[in-house]
Amino acid sequence: QSQELSQVRIDYQAALQALVEDGTRMVCTGKMHTDRVCRFESLCYSTEAEEFVFFHSNSSIMLPSLGPRRFQPALLDMSSVDDHNTQYFNFIELPAAALKFMPKPVFVPDVSLIMNRFNPDNLMHVFHDDLIPIFFTIQQFPDLDFESRLFFMEGWNEGLHFELYKFMSNKLPLLKEQLKTLGRLICFTKSYVGLSKSTTWYQYGFVQPQGPKANILVSGNEIRHFVKFMMEKLNISTEENVAEPYIVLFSRSMNRLIVNEAELLLALAQEFQIKTISVSLEDHSFADIIRLISNATMLVSMHGAQLVTSLFLPKGAIVVELFPYAVNPEHYTPYKTLATLPGMELQYVAWQNTEEENTVIYPERPWEQGGIVHLDKVEQERIIKSKEVPRHLCCRNPEWLFRIYQDTKVNISSLIEVIKSTVKTKIGSRKQKWTQGLYPGKVRVSKCQASIQGETEAKLFVSWQIPWNLKFLKVRDVKYEVWIQEQGENSYMPYILSHQNYTFSENIKPFTTYLVWIRCIFNKTLLGPFADVLMCST
Ligand code: UDP
C-alpha cells in the first residue's frame, strides 16, 4: 500500500487553473446533517488553519445552500454516530481569487473518502461505527471503490486496529496528522465527506440511555456480505469446515475478568460434550480469533467490545453474553441487537451474575476503570449497596463504570441452566436449514358482490387473486387477511382466510358501504402490503 499521492498523474497547472476558475463544487444527499453525505470537487483543507475550505467562483455549486443553517449545528456528521458534537463537519468559504495569496495547493488525485473514526481503540466501535459503514458507503457511491483513498480526520493516531482499516482500501489510509507532511493547502480533486449510517444498529446513549437504534435498516444479509469481504482480507477460508464442533470462550485479560475461567471451560466441555477453546485479544492474533469464531458452535464472553466478533459466527451459532453483578442485560444490548438482526440467524443468551458474593469490586481504581473512592462517602455507600445500575447516559456514570469493571465468578450451574433453557436446538448439531423470508405482493383483481337478505341481513361475497410473485415461489403457508370496515367507522372486523374468496355475513347490514382491505401473509409472519381498498355497497 502506498502513501504516495502521485499514483495518478495529474497536470498540476491544469488542476490549479481548474481550481481557480471553477472553485469548489458540492452536491449532497440527505435532508439533515445527520443523514448527509456530500460529494465535492476541489474541496481543500488548510493544514495550518485545520479547516476545510470551499473556494467560490462563478462555477461553484453548493447544494444544499443552507445559509446560516449550515452552522445549526453543522453541515454533516463526519462519523457514523448520530449528531455527536465532536464529529461535525463544516468548511470556511473564500473567493477563488484568494488562492493567489495562499500556499501552492497540493492536489490529491485519488477519489477520497473523508471521515472520522469514532473510537478506533475499541473493537465494537471499530466495526460498528467505522468498518461496516465505510464498506457500505463505498458501495453507495459509484465514484468510490477500493482504489479510493481514506482520510481519517478525527485526529487520533493509527490506533490499535489500523490493520483492519487498511483492508478497506488498496491505498494506505491517511491520518489528519499526516496531511501536514503533504503540504499547507491540500485540495481533494474528487471527494466524499461523511459516512452512511444505514448499517448501524446501536446508539451509545449520548442523549437517551443506550439501546438499539430506533429505525434499524440493516439485516444479517448485509452484515454477512461485509464478513465475507473481511474474511477474504484476513485470508480465512469461507468454506464451512466439517471438523468437530467447539465452543470459543473469548476472555479479557486486563479487567472484567471471569475469575473461574478454567473451571468454566471444563464445565462447558463436559456439559455439552464438545471441545472448548479460550482466546483473548492479548494472546491471539485477530486473524486467528476470527478463524476460530467463524466455525464455532458457541461464543461465550463477558459483555464487552470483543463480542462484536460474533458477527463472524456461522449461522445457527449461539452467542452467550455474561454480565457482572448489578448490570441488567436488558439495558446494554449492542451484541444482542446484532445477534438478533433479521437474517443474522444467531441464537442469543444473556446471563447475569445475581450473587453479590461472586463479584469482585475495585473501588480504589482510577475513575475511568470504575473506581469510586473519589466520590463522597454517602454516594460510595449508595453505589455499593445498589443492586442494579439505574439507566444512565454515556459515558462517565461512576456507578456504571464501577459495576461494569467488576470481575465475576461465574455460577456455572446457573449459566448452563440459562443456556439450556434458551437454546432450542441440540448444541453441536449443525446444518439447520433456514428459509429466507420473501414478502408477498398485493393480492390482485379483487371484487365484491353484495346480496340483501331481508331488512336487516346482507351478505358480501369477496374474491381476489394471488399475489403475482407467489407463482414463482414455494411457500409453505399462504393466508389472506381481510378487514371489513363500515365506511365512516374507525373499527373493522379482521379475518384470516385460507382461500381466495369468502362470503361475509356476520354484522353485514343492508344499504351500507363497506371498505374491504386485503393482504397476503406468507408462513404466518411475512405480511404483505394491502391491495387498494375495495368499496362494496350492499
Ligand atoms: N480489551 C481487551 N482486554 C481487556 C479489556 C479490554 O482486549 O482485558 C479491549 C476491548 O475488547 C475493547 C478495548 O479493549 O476493544 C476497550 O475496552 P473497554 O473496556 O474500554 O470497552 P468495552 O469492552 O466495555 O466496550
PDB file of N, CA and C in Angstrom, residues 85-135:
ATOM      1  N   ASN A  85     -21.417  16.125  18.869  1.00  0.00           N
ATOM      2  CA  ASN A  85     -20.888  17.470  18.605  1.00  0.00           C
ATOM      3  C   ASN A  85     -19.366  17.525  18.455  1.00  0.00           C
ATOM      4  N   THR A  86     -18.674  16.416  18.673  1.00  0.00           N
ATOM      5  CA  THR A  86     -17.239  16.417  18.369  1.00  0.00           C
ATOM      6  C   THR A  86     -16.966  15.918  16.947  1.00  0.00           C
ATOM      7  N   GLN A  87     -18.022  15.595  16.211  1.00  0.00           N
ATOM      8  CA  GLN A  87     -17.830  14.930  14.909  1.00  0.00           C
ATOM      9  C   GLN A  87     -18.403  15.748  13.753  1.00  0.00           C
ATOM     10  N   TYR A  88     -18.673  17.012  14.006  1.00  0.00           N
ATOM     11  CA  TYR A  88     -19.312  17.817  12.968  1.00  0.00           C
ATOM     12  C   TYR A  88     -18.343  18.232  11.863  1.00  0.00           C
ATOM     13  N   PHE A  89     -18.873  18.310  10.655  1.00  0.00           N
ATOM     14  CA  PHE A  89     -18.092  18.806   9.518  1.00  0.00           C
ATOM     15  C   PHE A  89     -18.644  20.155   9.062  1.00  0.00           C
ATOM     16  N   ASN A  90     -17.733  21.048   8.773  1.00  0.00           N
ATOM     17  CA  ASN A  90     -18.080  22.264   8.066  1.00  0.00           C
ATOM     18  C   ASN A  90     -16.853  22.754   7.321  1.00  0.00           C
ATOM     19  N   PHE A  91     -17.049  23.823   6.539  1.00  0.00           N
ATOM     20  CA  PHE A  91     -15.900  24.399   5.844  1.00  0.00           C
ATOM     21  C   PHE A  91     -15.990  25.901   5.982  1.00  0.00           C
ATOM     22  N   ILE A  92     -14.869  26.566   5.763  1.00  0.00           N
ATOM     23  CA  ILE A  92     -14.944  28.016   5.663  1.00  0.00           C
ATOM     24  C   ILE A  92     -14.907  28.382   4.188  1.00  0.00           C
ATOM     25  N   GLU A  93     -15.394  29.570   3.870  1.00  0.00           N
ATOM     26  CA  GLU A  93     -15.539  29.980   2.470  1.00  0.00           C
ATOM     27  C   GLU A  93     -14.550  31.069   2.122  1.00  0.00           C
ATOM     28  N   LEU A  94     -14.044  30.998   0.914  1.00  0.00           N
ATOM     29  CA  LEU A  94     -13.145  32.033   0.397  1.00  0.00           C
ATOM     30  C   LEU A  94     -13.439  32.226  -1.081  1.00  0.00           C
ATOM     31  N   PRO A  95     -13.187  33.422  -1.590  1.00  0.00           N
ATOM     32  CA  PRO A  95     -13.248  33.579  -3.042  1.00  0.00           C
ATOM     33  C   PRO A  95     -12.047  32.863  -3.669  1.00  0.00           C
ATOM     34  N   ALA A  96     -12.260  32.280  -4.843  1.00  0.00           N
ATOM     35  CA  ALA A  96     -11.160  31.552  -5.500  1.00  0.00           C
ATOM     36  C   ALA A  96      -9.971  32.483  -5.731  1.00  0.00           C
ATOM     37  N   ALA A  97     -10.245  33.772  -5.875  1.00  0.00           N
ATOM     38  CA  ALA A  97      -9.156  34.733  -6.103  1.00  0.00           C
ATOM     39  C   ALA A  97      -8.157  34.759  -4.944  1.00  0.00           C
ATOM     40  N   ALA A  98      -8.619  34.346  -3.761  1.00  0.00           N
ATOM     41  CA  ALA A  98      -7.719  34.347  -2.603  1.00  0.00           C
ATOM     42  C   ALA A  98      -6.579  33.352  -2.775  1.00  0.00           C
ATOM     43  N   LEU A  99      -6.761  32.398  -3.691  1.00  0.00           N
ATOM     44  CA  LEU A  99      -5.704  31.400  -3.926  1.00  0.00           C
ATOM     45  C   LEU A  99      -4.368  32.042  -4.291  1.00  0.00           C
ATOM     46  N   LYS A 100      -4.444  33.209  -4.928  1.00  0.00           N
ATOM     47  CA  LYS A 100      -3.223  33.945  -5.308  1.00  0.00           C
ATOM     48  C   LYS A 100      -2.335  34.226  -4.098  1.00  0.00           C
ATOM     49  N   PHE A 101      -2.979  34.389  -2.939  1.00  0.00           N
ATOM     50  CA  PHE A 101      -2.225  34.775  -1.737  1.00  0.00           C
ATOM     51  C   PHE A 101      -1.989  33.599  -0.800  1.00  0.00           C
ATOM     52  N   MET A 102      -2.321  32.422  -1.286  1.00  0.00           N
ATOM     53  CA  MET A 102      -2.240  31.261  -0.399  1.00  0.00           C
ATOM     54  C   MET A 102      -1.114  30.331  -0.837  1.00  0.00           C
ATOM     55  N   PRO A 103      -0.731  29.397   0.060  1.00  0.00           N
ATOM     56  CA  PRO A 103       0.299  28.427  -0.326  1.00  0.00           C
ATOM     57  C   PRO A 103      -0.131  27.652  -1.565  1.00  0.00           C
ATOM     58  N   LYS A 104       0.831  27.207  -2.311  1.00  0.00           N
ATOM     59  CA  LYS A 104       0.529  26.418  -3.515  1.00  0.00           C
ATOM     60  C   LYS A 104      -0.215  25.152  -3.118  1.00  0.00           C
ATOM     61  N   PRO A 105      -1.396  24.906  -3.683  1.00  0.00           N
ATOM     62  CA  PRO A 105      -2.129  23.703  -3.289  1.00  0.00           C
ATOM     63  C   PRO A 105      -1.424  22.414  -3.711  1.00  0.00           C
ATOM     64  N   VAL A 106      -1.567  21.402  -2.876  1.00  0.00           N
ATOM     65  CA  VAL A 106      -1.137  20.044  -3.223  1.00  0.00           C
ATOM     66  C   VAL A 106      -2.404  19.280  -3.561  1.00  0.00           C
ATOM     67  N   PHE A 107      -2.442  18.700  -4.752  1.00  0.00           N
ATOM     68  CA  PHE A 107      -3.673  18.025  -5.166  1.00  0.00           C
ATOM     69  C   PHE A 107      -3.659  16.553  -4.800  1.00  0.00           C
ATOM     70  N   VAL A 108      -4.792  16.075  -4.308  1.00  0.00           N
ATOM     71  CA  VAL A 108      -4.978  14.641  -4.058  1.00  0.00           C
ATOM     72  C   VAL A 108      -5.693  14.078  -5.277  1.00  0.00           C
ATOM     73  N   PRO A 109      -5.015  13.278  -6.081  1.00  0.00           N
ATOM     74  CA  PRO A 109      -5.646  12.804  -7.315  1.00  0.00           C
ATOM     75  C   PRO A 109      -6.649  11.673  -7.083  1.00  0.00           C
ATOM     76  N   ASP A 110      -6.464  10.910  -5.990  1.00  0.00           N
ATOM     77  CA  ASP A 110      -7.364   9.785  -5.743  1.00  0.00           C
ATOM     78  C   ASP A 110      -8.750  10.284  -5.340  1.00  0.00           C
ATOM     79  N   VAL A 111      -9.774   9.542  -5.723  1.00  0.00           N
ATOM     80  CA  VAL A 111     -11.092   9.821  -5.150  1.00  0.00           C
ATOM     81  C   VAL A 111     -10.963   9.533  -3.652  1.00  0.00           C
ATOM     82  N   SER A 112     -11.414  10.470  -2.826  1.00  0.00           N
ATOM     83  CA  SER A 112     -11.157  10.357  -1.392  1.00  0.00           C
ATOM     84  C   SER A 112     -12.450  10.190  -0.614  1.00  0.00           C
ATOM     85  N   LEU A 113     -12.382   9.408   0.436  1.00  0.00           N
ATOM     86  CA  LEU A 113     -13.479   9.341   1.405  1.00  0.00           C
ATOM     87  C   LEU A 113     -12.945   9.936   2.697  1.00  0.00           C
ATOM     88  N   ILE A 114     -13.517  11.092   3.056  1.00  0.00           N
ATOM     89  CA  ILE A 114     -13.023  11.858   4.200  1.00  0.00           C
ATOM     90  C   ILE A 114     -14.014  11.665   5.344  1.00  0.00           C
ATOM     91  N   MET A 115     -13.528  11.226   6.481  1.00  0.00           N
ATOM     92  CA  MET A 115     -14.436  10.842   7.576  1.00  0.00           C
ATOM     93  C   MET A 115     -13.698  10.841   8.901  1.00  0.00           C
ATOM     94  N   ASN A 116     -14.464  10.641   9.961  1.00  0.00           N
ATOM     95  CA  ASN A 116     -13.890  10.459  11.292  1.00  0.00           C
ATOM     96  C   ASN A 116     -14.133   9.035  11.772  1.00  0.00           C
ATOM     97  N   ARG A 117     -13.111   8.440  12.333  1.00  0.00           N
ATOM     98  CA  ARG A 117     -13.336   7.219  13.111  1.00  0.00           C
ATOM     99  C   ARG A 117     -13.855   7.674  14.480  1.00  0.00           C
ATOM    100  N   PHE A 118     -14.687   6.857  15.106  1.00  0.00           N
ATOM    101  CA  PHE A 118     -15.292   7.344  16.352  1.00  0.00           C
ATOM    102  C   PHE A 118     -14.466   6.979  17.571  1.00  0.00           C
ATOM    103  N   ASN A 119     -14.040   5.729  17.649  1.00  0.00           N
ATOM    104  CA  ASN A 119     -13.228   5.293  18.791  1.00  0.00           C
ATOM    105  C   ASN A 119     -12.376   4.107  18.332  1.00  0.00           C
ATOM    106  N   PRO A 120     -11.250   4.409  17.643  1.00  0.00           N
ATOM    107  CA  PRO A 120     -10.501   3.358  16.955  1.00  0.00           C
ATOM    108  C   PRO A 120      -9.790   2.369  17.874  1.00  0.00           C
ATOM    109  N   ASP A 121      -9.814   2.573  19.178  1.00  0.00           N
ATOM    110  CA  ASP A 121      -9.185   1.611  20.085  1.00  0.00           C
ATOM    111  C   ASP A 121     -10.178   0.603  20.653  1.00  0.00           C
ATOM    112  N   ASN A 122     -11.437   0.745  20.308  1.00  0.00           N
ATOM    113  CA  ASN A 122     -12.458  -0.150  20.853  1.00  0.00           C
ATOM    114  C   ASN A 122     -13.084  -0.936  19.700  1.00  0.00           C
ATOM    115  N   LEU A 123     -12.986  -2.232  19.795  1.00  0.00           N
ATOM    116  CA  LEU A 123     -13.342  -3.104  18.682  1.00  0.00           C
ATOM    117  C   LEU A 123     -14.801  -2.979  18.243  1.00  0.00           C
ATOM    118  N   MET A 124     -15.696  -2.796  19.192  1.00  0.00           N
ATOM    119  CA  MET A 124     -17.108  -2.611  18.834  1.00  0.00           C
ATOM    120  C   MET A 124     -17.249  -1.348  17.980  1.00  0.00           C
ATOM    121  N   HIS A 125     -16.607  -0.281  18.448  1.00  0.00           N
ATOM    122  CA  HIS A 125     -16.682   0.975  17.697  1.00  0.00           C
ATOM    123  C   HIS A 125     -16.013   0.827  16.332  1.00  0.00           C
ATOM    124  N   VAL A 126     -14.899   0.106  16.290  1.00  0.00           N
ATOM    125  CA  VAL A 126     -14.177  -0.066  15.019  1.00  0.00           C
ATOM    126  C   VAL A 126     -15.100  -0.694  13.967  1.00  0.00           C
ATOM    127  N   PHE A 127     -15.784  -1.756  14.341  1.00  0.00           N
ATOM    128  CA  PHE A 127     -16.644  -2.435  13.363  1.00  0.00           C
ATOM    129  C   PHE A 127     -17.938  -1.676  13.121  1.00  0.00           C
ATOM    130  N   HIS A 128     -18.615  -1.343  14.204  1.00  0.00           N
ATOM    131  CA  HIS A 128     -19.957  -0.785  14.073  1.00  0.00           C
ATOM    132  C   HIS A 128     -19.956   0.634  13.519  1.00  0.00           C
ATOM    133  N   ASP A 129     -19.019   1.444  13.994  1.00  0.00           N
ATOM    134  CA  ASP A 129     -19.037   2.862  13.604  1.00  0.00           C
ATOM    135  C   ASP A 129     -18.224   3.128  12.344  1.00  0.00           C
ATOM    136  N   ASP A 130     -17.190   2.313  12.107  1.00  0.00           N
ATOM    137  CA  ASP A 130     -16.259   2.656  11.030  1.00  0.00           C
ATOM    138  C   ASP A 130     -16.232   1.635   9.889  1.00  0.00           C
ATOM    139  N   LEU A 131     -15.798   0.403  10.187  1.00  0.00           N
ATOM    140  CA  LEU A 131     -15.514  -0.520   9.079  1.00  0.00           C
ATOM    141  C   LEU A 131     -16.763  -0.854   8.266  1.00  0.00           C
ATOM    142  N   ILE A 132     -17.847  -1.211   8.942  1.00  0.00           N
ATOM    143  CA  ILE A 132     -19.052  -1.578   8.187  1.00  0.00           C
ATOM    144  C   ILE A 132     -19.611  -0.345   7.453  1.00  0.00           C
ATOM    145  N   PRO A 133     -19.709   0.813   8.120  1.00  0.00           N
ATOM    146  CA  PRO A 133     -20.153   1.997   7.373  1.00  0.00           C
ATOM    147  C   PRO A 133     -19.231   2.383   6.199  1.00  0.00           C
ATOM    148  N   ILE A 134     -17.925   2.242   6.361  1.00  0.00           N
ATOM    149  CA  ILE A 134     -17.028   2.549   5.232  1.00  0.00           C
ATOM    150  C   ILE A 134     -17.339   1.602   4.074  1.00  0.00           C
ATOM    151  N   PHE A 135     -17.460   0.318   4.405  1.00  0.00           N
ATOM    152  CA  PHE A 135     -17.720  -0.689   3.372  1.00  0.00           C
ATOM    153  C   PHE A 135     -18.980  -0.339   2.580  1.00  0.00           C
TER     154      PHE A 135
END
